[in-house]
PDB file of C-alpha atoms in Angstrom:
ATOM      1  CA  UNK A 901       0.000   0.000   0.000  1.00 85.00           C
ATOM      2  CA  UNK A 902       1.175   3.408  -1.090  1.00 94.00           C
ATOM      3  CA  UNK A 903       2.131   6.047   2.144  1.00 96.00           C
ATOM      4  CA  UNK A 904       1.558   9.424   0.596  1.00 98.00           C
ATOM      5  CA  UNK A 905      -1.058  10.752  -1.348  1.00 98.00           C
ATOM      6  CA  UNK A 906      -2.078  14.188  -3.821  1.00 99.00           C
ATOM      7  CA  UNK A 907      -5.040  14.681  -5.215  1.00 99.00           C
ATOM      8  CA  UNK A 908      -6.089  17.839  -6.899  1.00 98.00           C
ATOM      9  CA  UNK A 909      -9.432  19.063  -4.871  1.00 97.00           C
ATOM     10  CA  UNK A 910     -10.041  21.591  -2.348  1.00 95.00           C
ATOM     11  CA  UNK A 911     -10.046  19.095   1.126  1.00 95.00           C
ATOM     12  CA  UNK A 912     -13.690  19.630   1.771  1.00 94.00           C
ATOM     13  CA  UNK A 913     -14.347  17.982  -1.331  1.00 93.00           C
ATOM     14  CA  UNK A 914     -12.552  15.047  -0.731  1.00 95.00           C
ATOM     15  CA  UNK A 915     -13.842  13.323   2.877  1.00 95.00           C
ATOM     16  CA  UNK A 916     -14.475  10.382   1.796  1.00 95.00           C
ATOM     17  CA  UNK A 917     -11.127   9.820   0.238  1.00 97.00           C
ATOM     18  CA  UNK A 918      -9.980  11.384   3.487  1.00 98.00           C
ATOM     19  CA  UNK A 919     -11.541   8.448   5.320  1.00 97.00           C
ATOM     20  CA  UNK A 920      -9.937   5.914   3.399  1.00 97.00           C
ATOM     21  CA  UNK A 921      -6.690   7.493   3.794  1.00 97.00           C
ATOM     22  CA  UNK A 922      -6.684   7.609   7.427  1.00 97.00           C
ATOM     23  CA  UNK A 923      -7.849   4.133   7.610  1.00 97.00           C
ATOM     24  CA  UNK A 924      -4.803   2.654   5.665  1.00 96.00           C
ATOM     25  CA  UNK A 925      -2.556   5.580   6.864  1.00 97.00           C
ATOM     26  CA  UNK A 926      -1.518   6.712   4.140  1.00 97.00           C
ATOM     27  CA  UNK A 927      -0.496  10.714   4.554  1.00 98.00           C
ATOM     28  CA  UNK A 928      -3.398  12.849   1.919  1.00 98.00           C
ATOM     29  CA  UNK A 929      -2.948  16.339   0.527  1.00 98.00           C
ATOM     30  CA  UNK A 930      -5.751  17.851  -1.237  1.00 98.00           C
ATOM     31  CA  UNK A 931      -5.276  21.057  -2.609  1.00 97.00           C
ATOM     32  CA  UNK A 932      -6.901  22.664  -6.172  1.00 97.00           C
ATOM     33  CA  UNK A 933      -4.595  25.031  -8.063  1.00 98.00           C
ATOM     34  CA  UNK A 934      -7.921  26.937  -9.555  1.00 97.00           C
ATOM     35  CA  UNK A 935      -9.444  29.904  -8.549  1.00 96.00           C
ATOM     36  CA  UNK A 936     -13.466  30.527  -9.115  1.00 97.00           C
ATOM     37  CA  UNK A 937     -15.532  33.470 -10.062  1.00 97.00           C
ATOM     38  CA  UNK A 938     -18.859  34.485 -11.088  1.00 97.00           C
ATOM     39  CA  UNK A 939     -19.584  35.624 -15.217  1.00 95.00           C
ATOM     40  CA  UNK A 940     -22.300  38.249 -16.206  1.00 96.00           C
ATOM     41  CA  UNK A 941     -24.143  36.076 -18.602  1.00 96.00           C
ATOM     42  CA  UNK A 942     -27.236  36.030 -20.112  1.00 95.00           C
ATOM     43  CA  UNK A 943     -30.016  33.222 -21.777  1.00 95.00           C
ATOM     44  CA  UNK A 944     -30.823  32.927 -25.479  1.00 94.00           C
ATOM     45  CA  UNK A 945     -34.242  33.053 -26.153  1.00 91.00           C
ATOM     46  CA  UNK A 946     -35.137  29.295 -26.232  1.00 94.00           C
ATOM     47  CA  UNK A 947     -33.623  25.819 -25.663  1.00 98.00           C
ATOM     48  CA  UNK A 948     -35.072  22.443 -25.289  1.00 98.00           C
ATOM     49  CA  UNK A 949     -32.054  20.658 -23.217  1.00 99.00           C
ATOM     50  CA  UNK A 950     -29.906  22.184 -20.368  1.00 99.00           C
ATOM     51  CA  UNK A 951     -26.750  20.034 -19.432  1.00 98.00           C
ATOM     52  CA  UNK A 952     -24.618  20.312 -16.601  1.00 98.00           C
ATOM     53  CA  UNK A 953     -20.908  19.073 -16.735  1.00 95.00           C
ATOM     54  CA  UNK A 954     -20.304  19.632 -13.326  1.00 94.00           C
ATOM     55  CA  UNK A 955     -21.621  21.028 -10.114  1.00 95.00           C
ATOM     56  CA  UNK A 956     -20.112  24.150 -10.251  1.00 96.00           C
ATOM     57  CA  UNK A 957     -21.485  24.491 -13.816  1.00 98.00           C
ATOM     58  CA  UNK A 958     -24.669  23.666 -12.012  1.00 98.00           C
ATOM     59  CA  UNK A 959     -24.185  26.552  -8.768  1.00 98.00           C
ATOM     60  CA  UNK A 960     -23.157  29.419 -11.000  1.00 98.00           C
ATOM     61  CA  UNK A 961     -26.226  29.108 -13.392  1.00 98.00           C
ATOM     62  CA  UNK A 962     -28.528  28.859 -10.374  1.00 97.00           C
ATOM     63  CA  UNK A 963     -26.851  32.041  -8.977  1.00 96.00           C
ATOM     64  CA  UNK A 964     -28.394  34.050 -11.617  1.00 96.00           C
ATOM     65  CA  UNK A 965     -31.000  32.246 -13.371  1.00 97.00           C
ATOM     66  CA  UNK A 966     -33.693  29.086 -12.709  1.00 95.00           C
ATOM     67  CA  UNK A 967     -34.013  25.971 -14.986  1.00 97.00           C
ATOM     68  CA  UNK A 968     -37.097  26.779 -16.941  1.00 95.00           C
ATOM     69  CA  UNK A 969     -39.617  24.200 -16.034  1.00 94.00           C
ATOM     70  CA  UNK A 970     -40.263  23.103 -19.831  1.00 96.00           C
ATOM     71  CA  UNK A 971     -36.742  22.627 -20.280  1.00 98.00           C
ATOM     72  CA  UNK A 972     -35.641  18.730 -20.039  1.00 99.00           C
ATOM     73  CA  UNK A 973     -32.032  18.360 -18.011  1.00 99.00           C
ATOM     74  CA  UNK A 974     -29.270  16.552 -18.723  1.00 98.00           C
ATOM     75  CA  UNK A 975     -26.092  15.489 -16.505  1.00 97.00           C
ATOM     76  CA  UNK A 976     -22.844  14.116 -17.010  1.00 94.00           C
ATOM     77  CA  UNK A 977     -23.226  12.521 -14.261  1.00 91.00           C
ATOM     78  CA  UNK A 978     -22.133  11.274 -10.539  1.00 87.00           C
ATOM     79  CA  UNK A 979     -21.535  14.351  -8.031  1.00 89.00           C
ATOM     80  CA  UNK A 980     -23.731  17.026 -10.676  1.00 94.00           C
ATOM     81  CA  UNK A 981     -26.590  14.325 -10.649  1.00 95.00           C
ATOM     82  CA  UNK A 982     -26.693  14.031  -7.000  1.00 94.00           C
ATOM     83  CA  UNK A 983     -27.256  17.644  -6.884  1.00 96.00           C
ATOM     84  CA  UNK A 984     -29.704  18.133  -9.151  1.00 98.00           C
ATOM     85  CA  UNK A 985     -31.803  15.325  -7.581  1.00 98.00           C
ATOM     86  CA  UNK A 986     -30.943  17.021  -4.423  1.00 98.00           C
ATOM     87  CA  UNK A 987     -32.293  20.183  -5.513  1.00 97.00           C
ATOM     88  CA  UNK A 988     -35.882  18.398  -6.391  1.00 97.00           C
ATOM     89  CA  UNK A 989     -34.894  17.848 -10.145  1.00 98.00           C
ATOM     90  CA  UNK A 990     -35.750  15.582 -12.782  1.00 97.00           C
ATOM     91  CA  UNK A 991     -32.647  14.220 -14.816  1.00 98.00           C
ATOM     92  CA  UNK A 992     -33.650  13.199 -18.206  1.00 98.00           C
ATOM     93  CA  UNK A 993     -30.119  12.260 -19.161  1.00 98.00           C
ATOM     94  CA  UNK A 994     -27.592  10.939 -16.890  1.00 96.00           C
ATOM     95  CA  UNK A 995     -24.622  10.140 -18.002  1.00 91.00           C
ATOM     96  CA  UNK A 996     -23.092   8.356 -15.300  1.00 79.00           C
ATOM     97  CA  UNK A 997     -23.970   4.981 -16.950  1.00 69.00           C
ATOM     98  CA  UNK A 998     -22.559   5.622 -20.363  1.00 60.00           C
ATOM     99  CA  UNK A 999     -19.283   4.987 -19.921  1.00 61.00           C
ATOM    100  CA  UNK A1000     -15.869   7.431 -20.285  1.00 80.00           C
ATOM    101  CA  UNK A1001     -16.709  10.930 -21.535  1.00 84.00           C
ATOM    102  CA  UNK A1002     -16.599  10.516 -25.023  1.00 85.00           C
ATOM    103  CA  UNK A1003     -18.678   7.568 -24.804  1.00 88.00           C
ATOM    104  CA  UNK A1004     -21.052   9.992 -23.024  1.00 90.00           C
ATOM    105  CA  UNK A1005     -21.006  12.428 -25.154  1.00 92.00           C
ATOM    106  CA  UNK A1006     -22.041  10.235 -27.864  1.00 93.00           C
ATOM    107  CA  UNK A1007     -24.861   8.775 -26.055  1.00 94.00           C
ATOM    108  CA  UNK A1008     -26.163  12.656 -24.650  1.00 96.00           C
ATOM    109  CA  UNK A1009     -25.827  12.964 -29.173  1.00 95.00           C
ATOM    110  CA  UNK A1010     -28.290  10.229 -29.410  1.00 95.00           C
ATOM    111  CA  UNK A1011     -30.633  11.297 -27.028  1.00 97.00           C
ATOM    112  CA  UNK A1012     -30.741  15.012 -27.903  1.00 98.00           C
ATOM    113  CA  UNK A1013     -31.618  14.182 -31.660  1.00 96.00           C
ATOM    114  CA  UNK A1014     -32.703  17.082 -33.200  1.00 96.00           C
ATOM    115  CA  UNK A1015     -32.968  19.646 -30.011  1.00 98.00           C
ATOM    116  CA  UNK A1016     -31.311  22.538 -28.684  1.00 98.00           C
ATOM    117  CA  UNK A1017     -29.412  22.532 -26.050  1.00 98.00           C
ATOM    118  CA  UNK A1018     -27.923  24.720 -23.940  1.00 98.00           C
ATOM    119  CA  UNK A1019     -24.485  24.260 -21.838  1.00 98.00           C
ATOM    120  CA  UNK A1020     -23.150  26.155 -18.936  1.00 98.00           C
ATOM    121  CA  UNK A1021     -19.694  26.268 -18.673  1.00 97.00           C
ATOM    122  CA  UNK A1022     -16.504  27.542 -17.265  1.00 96.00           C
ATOM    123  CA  UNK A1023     -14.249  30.044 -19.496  1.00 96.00           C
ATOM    124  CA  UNK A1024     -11.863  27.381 -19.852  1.00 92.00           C
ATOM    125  CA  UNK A1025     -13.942  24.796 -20.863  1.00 92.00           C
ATOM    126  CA  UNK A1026     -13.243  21.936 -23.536  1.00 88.00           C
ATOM    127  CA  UNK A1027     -16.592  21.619 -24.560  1.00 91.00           C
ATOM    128  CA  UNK A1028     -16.261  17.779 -24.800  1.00 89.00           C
ATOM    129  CA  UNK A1029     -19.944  16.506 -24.452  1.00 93.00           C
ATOM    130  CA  UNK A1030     -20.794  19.594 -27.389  1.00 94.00           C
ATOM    131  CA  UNK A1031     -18.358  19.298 -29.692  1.00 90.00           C
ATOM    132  CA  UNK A1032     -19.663  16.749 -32.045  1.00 87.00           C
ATOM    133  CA  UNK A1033     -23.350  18.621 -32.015  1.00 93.00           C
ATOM    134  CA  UNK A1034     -24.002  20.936 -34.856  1.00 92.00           C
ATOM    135  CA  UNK A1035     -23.100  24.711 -34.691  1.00 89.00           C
ATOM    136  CA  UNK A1036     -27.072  25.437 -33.950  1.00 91.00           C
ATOM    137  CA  UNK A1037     -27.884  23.121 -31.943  1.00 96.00           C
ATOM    138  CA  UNK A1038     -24.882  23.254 -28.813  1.00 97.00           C
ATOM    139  CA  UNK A1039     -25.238  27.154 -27.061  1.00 97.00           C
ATOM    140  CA  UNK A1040     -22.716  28.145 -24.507  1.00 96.00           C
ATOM    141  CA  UNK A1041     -22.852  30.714 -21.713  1.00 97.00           C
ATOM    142  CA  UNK A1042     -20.250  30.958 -19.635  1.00 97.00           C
ATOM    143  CA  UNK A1043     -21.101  31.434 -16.442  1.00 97.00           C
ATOM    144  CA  UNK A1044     -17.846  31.029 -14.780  1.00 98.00           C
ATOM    145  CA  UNK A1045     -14.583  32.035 -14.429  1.00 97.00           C
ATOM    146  CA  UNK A1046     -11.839  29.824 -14.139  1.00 96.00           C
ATOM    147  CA  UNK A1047      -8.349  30.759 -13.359  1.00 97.00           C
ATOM    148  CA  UNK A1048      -5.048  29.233 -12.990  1.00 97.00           C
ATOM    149  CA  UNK A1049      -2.895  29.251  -9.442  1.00 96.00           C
ATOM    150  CA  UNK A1050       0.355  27.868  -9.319  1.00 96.00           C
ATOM    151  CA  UNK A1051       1.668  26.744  -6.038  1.00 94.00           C
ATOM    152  CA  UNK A1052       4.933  25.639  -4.706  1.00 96.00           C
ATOM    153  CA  UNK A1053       4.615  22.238  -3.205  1.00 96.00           C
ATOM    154  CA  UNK A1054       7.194  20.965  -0.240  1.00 94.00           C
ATOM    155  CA  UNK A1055       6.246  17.555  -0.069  1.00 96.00           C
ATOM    156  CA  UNK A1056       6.526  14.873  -2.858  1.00 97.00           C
ATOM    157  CA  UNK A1057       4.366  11.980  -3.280  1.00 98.00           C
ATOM    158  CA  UNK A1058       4.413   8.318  -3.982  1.00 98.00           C
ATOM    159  CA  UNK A1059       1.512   9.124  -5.962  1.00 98.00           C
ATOM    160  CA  UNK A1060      -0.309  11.879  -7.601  1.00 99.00           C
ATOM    161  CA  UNK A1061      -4.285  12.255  -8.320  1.00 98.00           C
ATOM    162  CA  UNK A1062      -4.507  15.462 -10.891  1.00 98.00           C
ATOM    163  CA  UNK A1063      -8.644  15.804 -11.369  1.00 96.00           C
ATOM    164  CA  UNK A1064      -8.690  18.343 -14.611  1.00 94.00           C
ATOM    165  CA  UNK A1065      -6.353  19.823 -17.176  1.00 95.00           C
ATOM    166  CA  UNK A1066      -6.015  23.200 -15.532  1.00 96.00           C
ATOM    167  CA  UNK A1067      -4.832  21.430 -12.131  1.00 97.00           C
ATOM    168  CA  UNK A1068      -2.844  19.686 -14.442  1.00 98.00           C
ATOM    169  CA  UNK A1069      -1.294  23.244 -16.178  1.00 97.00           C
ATOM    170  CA  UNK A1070      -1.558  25.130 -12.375  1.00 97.00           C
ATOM    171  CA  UNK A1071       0.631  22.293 -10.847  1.00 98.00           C
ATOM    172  CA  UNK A1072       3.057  21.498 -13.517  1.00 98.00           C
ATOM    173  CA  UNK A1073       3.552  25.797 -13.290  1.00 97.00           C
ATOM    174  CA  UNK A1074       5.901  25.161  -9.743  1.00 97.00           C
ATOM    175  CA  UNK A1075       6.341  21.479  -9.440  1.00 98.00           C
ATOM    176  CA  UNK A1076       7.461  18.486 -11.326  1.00 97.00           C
ATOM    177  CA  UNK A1077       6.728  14.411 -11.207  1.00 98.00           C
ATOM    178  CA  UNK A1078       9.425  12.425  -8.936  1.00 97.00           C
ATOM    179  CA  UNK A1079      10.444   9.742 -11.042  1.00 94.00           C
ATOM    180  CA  UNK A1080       9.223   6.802  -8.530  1.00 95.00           C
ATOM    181  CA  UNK A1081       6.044   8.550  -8.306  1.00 98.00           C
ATOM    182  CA  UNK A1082       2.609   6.990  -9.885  1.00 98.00           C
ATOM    183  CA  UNK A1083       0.173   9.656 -11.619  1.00 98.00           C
ATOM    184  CA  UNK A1084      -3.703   9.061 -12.233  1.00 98.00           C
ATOM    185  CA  UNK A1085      -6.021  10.939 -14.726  1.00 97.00           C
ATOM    186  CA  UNK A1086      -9.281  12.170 -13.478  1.00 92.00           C
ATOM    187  CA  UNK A1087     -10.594  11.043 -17.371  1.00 87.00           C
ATOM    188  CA  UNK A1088      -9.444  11.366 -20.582  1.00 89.00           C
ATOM    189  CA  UNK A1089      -9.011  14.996 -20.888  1.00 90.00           C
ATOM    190  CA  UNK A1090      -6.868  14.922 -17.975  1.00 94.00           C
ATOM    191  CA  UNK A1091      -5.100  12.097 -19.324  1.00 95.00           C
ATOM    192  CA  UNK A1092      -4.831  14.220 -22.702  1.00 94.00           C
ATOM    193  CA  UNK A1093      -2.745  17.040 -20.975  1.00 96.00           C
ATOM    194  CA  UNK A1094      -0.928  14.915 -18.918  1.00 98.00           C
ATOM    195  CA  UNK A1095       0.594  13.603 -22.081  1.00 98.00           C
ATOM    196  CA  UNK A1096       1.517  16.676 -23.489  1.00 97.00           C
ATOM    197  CA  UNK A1097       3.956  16.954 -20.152  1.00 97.00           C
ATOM    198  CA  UNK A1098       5.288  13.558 -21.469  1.00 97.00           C
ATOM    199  CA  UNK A1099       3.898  11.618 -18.335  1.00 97.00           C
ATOM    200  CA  UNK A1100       1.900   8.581 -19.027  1.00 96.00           C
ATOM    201  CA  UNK A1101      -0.620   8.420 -15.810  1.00 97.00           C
ATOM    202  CA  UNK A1102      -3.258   5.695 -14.932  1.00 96.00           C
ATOM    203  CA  UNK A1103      -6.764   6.931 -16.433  1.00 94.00           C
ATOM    204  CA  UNK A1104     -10.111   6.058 -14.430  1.00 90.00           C
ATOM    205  CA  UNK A1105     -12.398   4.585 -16.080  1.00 81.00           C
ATOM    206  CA  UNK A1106     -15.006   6.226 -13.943  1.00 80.00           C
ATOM    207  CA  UNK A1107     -13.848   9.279 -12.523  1.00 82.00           C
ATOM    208  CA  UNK A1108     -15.133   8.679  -9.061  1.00 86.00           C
ATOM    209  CA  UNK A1109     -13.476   8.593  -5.462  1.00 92.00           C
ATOM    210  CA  UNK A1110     -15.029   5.123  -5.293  1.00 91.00           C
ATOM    211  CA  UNK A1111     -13.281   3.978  -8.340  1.00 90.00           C
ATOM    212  CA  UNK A1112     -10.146   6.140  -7.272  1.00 95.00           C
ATOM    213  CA  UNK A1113     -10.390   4.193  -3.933  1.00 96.00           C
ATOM    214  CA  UNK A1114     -10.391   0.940  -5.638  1.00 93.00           C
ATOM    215  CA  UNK A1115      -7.426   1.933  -7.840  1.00 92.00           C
ATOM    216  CA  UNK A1116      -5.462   2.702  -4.956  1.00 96.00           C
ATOM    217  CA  UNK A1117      -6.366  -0.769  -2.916  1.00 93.00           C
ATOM    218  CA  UNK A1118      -4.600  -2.396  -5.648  1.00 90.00           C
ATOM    219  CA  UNK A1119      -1.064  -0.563  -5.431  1.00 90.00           C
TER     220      UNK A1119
END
């Protein structure tokens, strides 16, 4: 079992993983190298589909605006569905069944058929689940701002959990990989920028701290 642990999330986000740390003592430090602001934004006229890509997609919208009750919603999945369904919605589409995000992002294609749909996202967003829709039929708002904080770390790791791409760019800014050190991609994307650093990580399957969990029994 490994003794030291990173993982890119604030440490209020991570108490489970926290749990399982402590259990098989193995020394966690969770800390997010993004910064988070609010976007003026405003809604087109009409949509048939909202999606959510994550739950802070989800906050910002609902600090300014309310999901339109004839508007069906759609979810990428896990954490964002839990708080929709928390929040008394309906989820039409959840993608937490589908699959890595590209498979989900073919399935949310499938489902949408000929609808509009609208996506809130960060200003440094990929746009993964959209980019395969047509030009009219995927709007973005951006209803957050994301930026970039590099920090100095003084502890290395025996193994490293980076959760997006920008963690990825924000820790890579001050820090570098110790060559016995293990690295695991929070998804493809992750994985993606990873490999522009020239470091081959672990991908989840299921980016999950269940799944992350059970990745980490194994080492």
């Amino acid at each position: 079992m490994i003794k030291s642990l990173f993982i890119s999330k604030h440490s209020s986000e991570v108490l489970e993983l926290q749990q399982f740390a402590d259990a098989n003592e193995i020394q966690l430090e969770a800390k997010s190298f993004l910064k988070f602001s609010p976007v003026d934004f405003t809604l087109p006229s009409s949509f048939d589909v909202i999606f959510f890509g994550s739950p802070r997609a989800l906050i910002f919208y609902q600090s300014r605006y309310s999901i339109p009750q004839n508007v069906q919603i759609a979810s990428v999945g896990g954490k964002t569905t839990t708080l929709l369904r928390s929040m008394g919605y309906n989820v039409a589409f959840n993608g937490e069944n589908h699959g890595s995000i590209s498979e989900v992002a073919k399935s949310f294609q499938i489902w949408l058929q000929d609808r509009k749909a609208l996506f809130p996202v960060s200003t440094k967003s990929l746009g993964t689940i959209s980019k395969g829709l047509p030009y009219d039929q995927a709007i973005h708002v951006e209803c957050y701002k994301t930026e970039i904080v590099p920090l100095k770390l003084d502890t290395e790791f025996d193994v490293y959990v980076f959760t997006s791409p920008s963690n990825v760019e924000g820790y890579f800014g001050e820090n570098a990989i110790p060559e016995s050190s293990a690295v695991i991609a929070w998804g493809e994307s992750t994985q993606k920028k990873l490999d522009s650093f020239d470091i081959v990580p672990i991908t989840l399957d299921e980016p999950s701290l269940q799944h992350l969990q059970e990745h980490l029994s194994k080492m």
